Amino acid sequence: MSTVCVTGASGYIASWLVKFLLQRGYTVRASVRDPNNERKTSHLRSLGGAKERLHLLKADLLEEGSFDSLVDGCEGVFHTASPYIDSFTDPQVELIDPALKGTLNILGSCSRTPSVKRVILTSSIAAVAFDGRPQTPEVVVDETWWSNPDFCRENKLWYILSKTLAEDAAWKFVKEKGIDMVVINPAMVIGPLLQPTLNTSATKILGLLTGIFHLLVGYFIRLQVLLCSNFLEIFDFSFSAQKSYAGGETYPNSAFGWVHVKDIANAHVLAFENPSANGRYCIVERVAHYSDIVKILTELYPDLQLPKKCADEKPYIAMYNVSKERAKSLGLEFTPLEESIKETVESLKEKNFFKPPITSK
């Protein structure tokens, strides 16, 4: 098997990707911020095949040429690393510029490395679905959609803007340099955690279990609730979100696209191994309202005390659909949302992020 590179290897998606690549016999060169940080890397070192075929190396996403030696000799490069911060004073300097620079730095290293045959870039559905058009049950989002930078700026959707601009810059760069690149655009990723730290997407499920929602007023809430048609109402709603959810009696009137982390990791591998893979792939099992998530949790765990009503009395935000056609053309099979949610909860329990209350019989 060939040698491949994975950036940001200690992250949620990347950890599963490394696991699957090792299982398939690849030698993996993985970049992490600090290879000597046992807390951040021990879960990678314990993977099957890691002792023989996993090499953890330090590389700086924002330093030009930092990845040259890492990708040298690799046939495939999986770029999953991306800056993520939940508070900032200057989004251009602290979020957007680093996202652009990091992506172009890794692609620059690939362009200077003859061994690299294909790059798999982890983008986001955030770079796809937010162009200002109403999203209703009749709408089917697909890979031809692009989020509108002007719309993002007007509404201060800085995270969405960073993902959109970074992917757009990547496509322009690879076209100019003749690099074979495939992009994966996942929705909200849930499922079991390999890493010891709590990732952002898992907090969506944890919030329903604990009654404490990790929602910060600003772009993070906007990212969550913009999957609907009436943007102005959503913004008004978002500013009271933290207060509304603190009691654990209500769930947000919002919706996400959801997908299992193993499906995302598999999509990356399939996109590398399938010679005909090209362009973008939206990976979304289902778009579901929080009420649907609560219903699934109630059926799976009837003894849990879960939110009983929506945080407002407005009609539920309308759903939309995301095409699975291209994802299935890769050979990807989706994990049902119900299974994804159950595995998320069990993982949160196993890692002590959530302890079910003792109920009297």
Coordinates of C-alpha atoms in Angstrom, one line a residue:
M1 CA 0.0 0.0 0.0
S2 CA 1.1 3.6 -0.6
T3 CA 1.9 6.4 1.8
V4 CA -0.6 9.1 2.4
C5 CA -0.6 12.3 4.5
V6 CA -3.4 13.5 6.8
T7 CA -3.3 17.1 8.2
G8 CA -4.9 17.9 11.5
A9 CA -4.8 14.3 12.4
S10 CA -5.9 14.6 16.0
G11 CA -9.3 16.1 15.0
Y12 CA -12.6 14.3 15.1
I13 CA -13.0 13.4 11.4
A14 CA -9.2 13.0 10.9
S15 CA -8.9 10.5 13.7
W16 CA -11.4 8.2 12.1
L17 CA -9.8 8.8 8.7
V18 CA -6.4 7.8 10.1
K19 CA -8.0 4.7 11.7
F20 CA -9.6 3.6 8.4
L21 CA -6.4 4.3 6.3
L22 CA -4.3 2.2 8.7
Q23 CA -7.0 -0.6 8.5
R24 CA -6.6 -0.6 4.7
G25 CA -2.8 -0.9 5.0
Y26 CA -1.7 2.6 4.2
T27 CA 1.4 4.1 5.7
V28 CA 0.1 7.4 7.2
R29 CA 2.1 10.6 7.8
A30 CA 0.0 12.7 10.1
S31 CA 0.5 16.3 11.1
V32 CA -0.4 17.4 14.6
R33 CA 0.5 20.6 16.5
D34 CA 2.6 18.7 19.0
P35 CA 3.5 15.1 18.5
N36 CA 4.7 14.9 22.1
N37 CA 1.3 15.8 23.6
E38 CA 0.1 12.5 24.8
R39 CA -3.3 13.7 25.6
K40 CA -3.9 14.8 22.0
T41 CA -2.1 11.9 20.3
S42 CA -2.4 8.8 22.4
H43 CA -5.7 7.7 20.8
L44 CA -3.9 7.8 17.4
R45 CA -0.9 5.9 18.7
S46 CA -3.2 3.2 20.0
L47 CA -4.8 2.5 16.7
G48 CA -4.2 -0.9 15.0
G49 CA -1.2 -0.6 12.7
A50 CA -0.1 2.7 14.2
K51 CA 3.1 1.3 15.7
E52 CA 4.3 0.1 12.3
R53 CA 2.7 2.6 9.8
L54 CA 1.7 5.8 11.6
H55 CA 4.2 8.7 11.7
L56 CA 3.2 11.8 13.7
L57 CA 4.9 14.9 12.6
K58 CA 4.7 18.6 13.6
A59 CA 3.7 21.1 10.9
D60 CA 2.5 24.7 11.0
L61 CA -0.6 25.2 8.9
L62 CA 0.3 28.9 8.5
E63 CA 4.0 28.5 7.7
E64 CA 4.7 28.3 4.0
G65 CA 6.7 25.2 3.1
S66 CA 6.0 23.6 6.5
F67 CA 4.3 20.6 4.8
D68 CA 6.9 20.1 2.1
S69 CA 8.7 17.3 3.9
L70 CA 5.5 15.8 5.2
V71 CA 3.9 15.3 1.8
D72 CA 7.2 14.2 0.1
G73 CA 6.7 10.6 -1.0
C74 CA 3.0 10.6 -0.4
E75 CA 0.6 9.7 -3.2
G76 CA -2.5 11.1 -1.4
V77 CA -2.9 14.1 0.8
F78 CA -6.0 14.5 3.0
H79 CA -6.3 18.1 4.1
T80 CA -8.7 18.2 7.1
A81 CA -7.0 20.8 9.2
S82 CA -8.7 24.2 9.4
P83 CA -8.6 27.1 11.9
Y84 CA -11.7 27.1 14.2
I85 CA -12.4 29.6 16.9
D86 CA -15.7 30.5 18.6
S87 CA -14.8 34.1 19.5
F88 CA -12.8 36.8 17.8
T89 CA -12.4 40.5 17.4
D90 CA -11.3 40.6 13.8
P91 CA -12.8 37.7 11.7
Q92 CA -10.7 38.6 8.6
V93 CA -7.4 38.4 10.5
E94 CA -8.3 35.6 13.0
L95 CA -10.5 33.3 10.9
I96 CA -10.7 34.0 7.2
D97 CA -7.1 34.8 6.4
P98 CA -5.7 31.7 8.3
A99 CA -8.3 29.4 6.6
L100 CA -7.2 30.7 3.2
K101 CA -3.5 30.7 4.0
G102 CA -3.5 27.2 5.5
T103 CA -5.3 25.7 2.5
L104 CA -3.0 27.4 0.0
N105 CA 0.1 26.4 2.0
I106 CA -0.7 22.7 1.9
L107 CA -1.7 22.9 -1.8
G108 CA 1.5 24.7 -2.5
S109 CA 3.5 21.9 -0.9
C110 CA 1.5 19.4 -3.0
S111 CA 2.3 21.4 -6.2
R112 CA 6.0 21.1 -5.5
T113 CA 5.8 17.3 -4.8
P114 CA 5.7 15.0 -7.9
S115 CA 4.6 12.0 -5.8
V116 CA 1.2 13.5 -4.9
K117 CA -1.4 12.0 -7.2
R118 CA -4.6 13.4 -5.6
V119 CA -5.6 15.8 -2.8
I120 CA -8.8 15.3 -0.8
L121 CA -9.9 18.5 0.8
T122 CA -12.3 18.6 3.7
S123 CA -14.6 21.6 3.2
S124 CA -18.2 21.9 4.6
I125 CA -21.8 22.1 3.6
A126 CA -21.3 25.6 4.9
A127 CA -19.6 26.4 1.6
V128 CA -22.5 25.1 -0.3
A129 CA -26.0 25.9 1.1
F130 CA -25.9 29.5 2.1
D131 CA -26.6 31.7 -0.9
G132 CA -29.6 33.6 0.4
R133 CA -32.2 31.5 -1.3
P134 CA -35.1 30.2 0.8
Q135 CA -34.7 26.6 1.9
T136 CA -38.0 24.8 1.8
P137 CA -39.1 21.1 1.5
E138 CA -39.1 21.5 -2.3
V139 CA -35.5 22.6 -2.4
V140 CA -32.7 20.1 -3.2
V141 CA -29.3 21.4 -2.4
D142 CA -26.5 19.8 -4.5
E143 CA -22.9 20.3 -5.4
T144 CA -23.6 23.0 -7.9
W145 CA -24.7 25.4 -5.1
W146 CA -22.2 27.8 -3.6
S147 CA -22.6 30.0 -0.5
N148 CA -22.6 33.6 -1.4
P149 CA -19.7 35.6 0.1
D150 CA -21.7 38.9 0.0
F151 CA -24.6 37.3 1.8
C152 CA -22.2 35.9 4.4
R153 CA -20.6 39.3 5.0
E154 CA -23.9 41.1 5.2
N155 CA -25.1 38.7 7.9
K156 CA -21.7 38.3 9.6
L157 CA -21.5 34.6 8.9
W158 CA -17.8 34.6 9.3
Y159 CA -17.3 30.8 9.7
I160 CA -19.3 30.1 6.6
L161 CA -17.5 32.8 4.7
S162 CA -14.1 31.3 5.7
K163 CA -15.1 27.9 4.5
T164 CA -16.5 29.3 1.2
L165 CA -13.5 31.5 0.4
A166 CA -11.0 28.7 1.3
E167 CA -12.6 26.2 -0.9
D168 CA -13.0 28.6 -3.8
A169 CA -9.3 29.6 -3.5
A170 CA -8.4 25.9 -3.5
W171 CA -10.3 25.3 -6.7
K172 CA -8.6 28.2 -8.4
F173 CA -5.2 27.1 -7.2
V174 CA -5.5 23.5 -8.4
K175 CA -6.8 24.5 -11.7
E176 CA -3.8 26.8 -12.3
K177 CA -1.3 24.2 -11.0
G178 CA -3.0 21.1 -12.5
I179 CA -3.5 19.3 -9.2
D180 CA -6.1 16.5 -9.0
M181 CA -8.3 17.5 -6.1
V182 CA -11.6 16.1 -4.7
V183 CA -13.6 18.0 -2.1
I184 CA -15.8 16.5 0.7
N185 CA -18.6 18.8 2.0
P186 CA -20.0 17.2 5.2
A187 CA -22.9 18.4 7.2
M188 CA -23.0 18.3 11.0
V189 CA -20.9 15.3 11.9
I190 CA -21.9 13.1 14.8
G191 CA -21.0 9.6 16.0
P192 CA -18.5 8.1 18.4
L193 CA -15.4 10.1 19.5
L194 CA -11.9 8.6 19.2
Q195 CA -10.2 11.7 20.5
P196 CA -10.4 12.5 24.3
T197 CA -11.8 16.1 23.8
L198 CA -15.3 17.1 23.1
N199 CA -15.8 18.3 19.5
T200 CA -18.2 21.0 18.5
S201 CA -20.8 18.9 16.7
A202 CA -21.2 16.5 19.6
T203 CA -22.2 19.4 21.8
K204 CA -25.5 19.5 19.8
I205 CA -26.5 16.1 21.1
L206 CA -24.9 16.7 24.5
G207 CA -27.0 19.9 24.9
L208 CA -30.2 18.0 24.6
L209 CA -29.0 15.5 27.2
T210 CA -27.8 18.0 29.8
G211 CA -30.0 21.0 29.1
I212 CA -26.9 23.1 28.6
F213 CA -26.5 24.2 25.0
H214 CA -23.0 25.2 23.9
L215 CA -24.4 27.9 21.6
L216 CA -22.7 31.3 21.5
V217 CA -24.4 34.4 20.2
G218 CA -22.8 35.2 16.9
Y219 CA -21.8 33.2 13.9
F220 CA -22.0 29.8 15.6
I221 CA -25.7 30.2 16.3
R222 CA -26.2 31.7 12.9
L223 CA -24.5 28.7 11.3
Q224 CA -26.9 26.4 13.1
V225 CA -30.2 28.2 12.5
L226 CA -29.7 29.5 8.9
L227 CA -31.1 26.3 7.4
C228 CA -34.5 27.8 6.9
S229 CA -36.3 30.4 4.9
N230 CA -36.9 33.4 7.2
F231 CA -33.4 34.8 8.0
L232 CA -34.5 37.9 9.8
E233 CA -36.7 36.1 12.3
I234 CA -33.9 33.6 12.9
F235 CA -31.4 36.3 13.8
D236 CA -33.9 37.8 16.3
F237 CA -34.4 34.4 17.8
S238 CA -30.7 33.7 18.1
F239 CA -29.9 36.5 20.5
S240 CA -32.1 35.0 23.2
A241 CA -30.9 31.5 22.5
Q242 CA -28.5 31.0 25.3
K243 CA -31.0 32.2 27.9
S244 CA -33.8 30.1 26.4
Y245 CA -32.0 26.8 26.4
A246 CA -30.3 27.0 29.8
G247 CA -33.2 25.3 31.7
G248 CA -33.2 22.2 29.5
E249 CA -37.0 22.4 29.0
T250 CA -36.9 23.5 25.4
Y251 CA -35.0 22.7 22.2
P252 CA -34.1 25.2 19.5
N253 CA -36.4 25.9 16.5
S254 CA -33.7 25.0 14.1
A255 CA -32.4 22.3 11.9
F256 CA -29.2 20.8 10.6
G257 CA -28.0 18.3 8.0
W258 CA -26.5 15.3 10.0
V259 CA -24.1 12.6 9.0
H260 CA -22.1 9.9 10.8
V261 CA -18.4 10.5 11.2
K262 CA -17.5 7.1 9.9
D263 CA -19.4 7.9 6.7
I264 CA -17.4 11.1 6.3
A265 CA -14.1 9.2 6.9
N266 CA -15.2 6.6 4.4
A267 CA -16.1 9.2 1.8
H268 CA -12.5 10.6 2.0
V269 CA -11.0 7.2 1.4
L270 CA -13.4 6.4 -1.4
A271 CA -12.7 9.8 -3.0
F272 CA -9.0 9.0 -3.0
E273 CA -9.3 5.4 -4.2
N274 CA -11.9 5.8 -6.9
P275 CA -10.1 7.0 -10.1
S276 CA -13.3 8.5 -11.4
A277 CA -14.0 10.7 -8.3
N278 CA -14.0 14.4 -9.1
G279 CA -15.3 17.7 -8.0
R280 CA -17.4 18.1 -4.8
Y281 CA -19.4 15.6 -2.8
C282 CA -22.1 16.8 -0.3
I283 CA -22.2 14.1 2.5
V284 CA -25.5 14.5 4.3
E285 CA -27.6 11.6 5.6
R286 CA -30.6 13.7 6.5
V287 CA -31.7 17.2 7.3
A288 CA -33.6 17.0 10.6
H289 CA -35.2 19.5 13.0
Y290 CA -34.3 19.4 16.7
S291 CA -37.7 18.1 17.4
D292 CA -36.8 15.0 15.3
I293 CA -33.6 14.5 17.3
V294 CA -35.5 14.7 20.6
K295 CA -38.1 12.2 19.3
I296 CA -35.3 9.8 18.4
L297 CA -33.6 10.3 21.7
T298 CA -36.9 9.7 23.6
E299 CA -37.4 6.4 21.7
L300 CA -33.9 5.3 22.4
Y301 CA -33.7 6.4 26.0
P302 CA -37.2 6.7 27.4
D303 CA -35.9 7.3 31.0
L304 CA -33.9 10.4 30.1
Q305 CA -35.3 13.8 30.9
L306 CA -35.3 15.5 27.6
P307 CA -36.7 18.9 26.4
K308 CA -40.5 18.7 25.9
K309 CA -41.2 21.7 23.7
C310 CA -39.7 24.2 21.3
A311 CA -38.0 27.3 22.5
D312 CA -40.5 29.5 20.6
E313 CA -44.1 29.2 19.5
K314 CA -43.4 29.9 15.8
P315 CA -44.0 27.2 13.1
Y316 CA -41.1 24.8 12.8
I317 CA -38.4 25.9 10.5
A318 CA -38.9 24.3 7.1
M319 CA -36.7 21.4 6.0
Y320 CA -34.9 21.1 2.8
N321 CA -33.1 18.3 1.1
V322 CA -29.5 17.6 0.1
S323 CA -28.9 15.4 -2.9
K324 CA -27.2 12.0 -2.2
E325 CA -26.7 11.2 -5.9
R326 CA -23.0 12.0 -6.2
A327 CA -22.2 10.6 -2.7
K328 CA -23.7 7.3 -3.7
S329 CA -21.8 7.3 -6.9
L330 CA -18.7 6.9 -4.8
G331 CA -20.1 3.7 -3.4
L332 CA -20.9 5.4 0.0
E333 CA -23.6 3.9 2.1
F334 CA -25.1 6.1 4.8
T335 CA -25.6 5.3 8.4
P336 CA -29.2 6.0 9.5
L337 CA -29.5 9.1 11.7
E338 CA -31.0 7.0 14.5
E339 CA -27.9 4.8 14.7
S340 CA -25.6 7.9 14.5
I341 CA -27.4 9.5 17.5
K342 CA -27.3 6.3 19.6
E343 CA -23.6 5.9 18.9
T344 CA -23.0 9.5 19.8
V345 CA -24.8 9.2 23.2
E346 CA -23.0 5.9 24.0
S347 CA -19.7 7.5 23.2
L348 CA -20.4 10.6 25.4
K349 CA -21.3 8.3 28.2
E350 CA -18.2 6.2 27.8
K351 CA -16.0 9.2 27.8
N352 CA -17.8 10.7 30.9
F353 CA -19.1 13.8 29.1
F354 CA -22.5 12.7 30.1
K355 CA -23.7 10.6 33.0
P356 CA -27.4 9.5 32.9
P357 CA -29.3 10.5 36.0
I358 CA -30.4 7.6 38.3
T359 CA -34.1 7.3 38.0
S360 CA -36.4 5.6 40.6
K361 CA -38.3 2.5 39.4

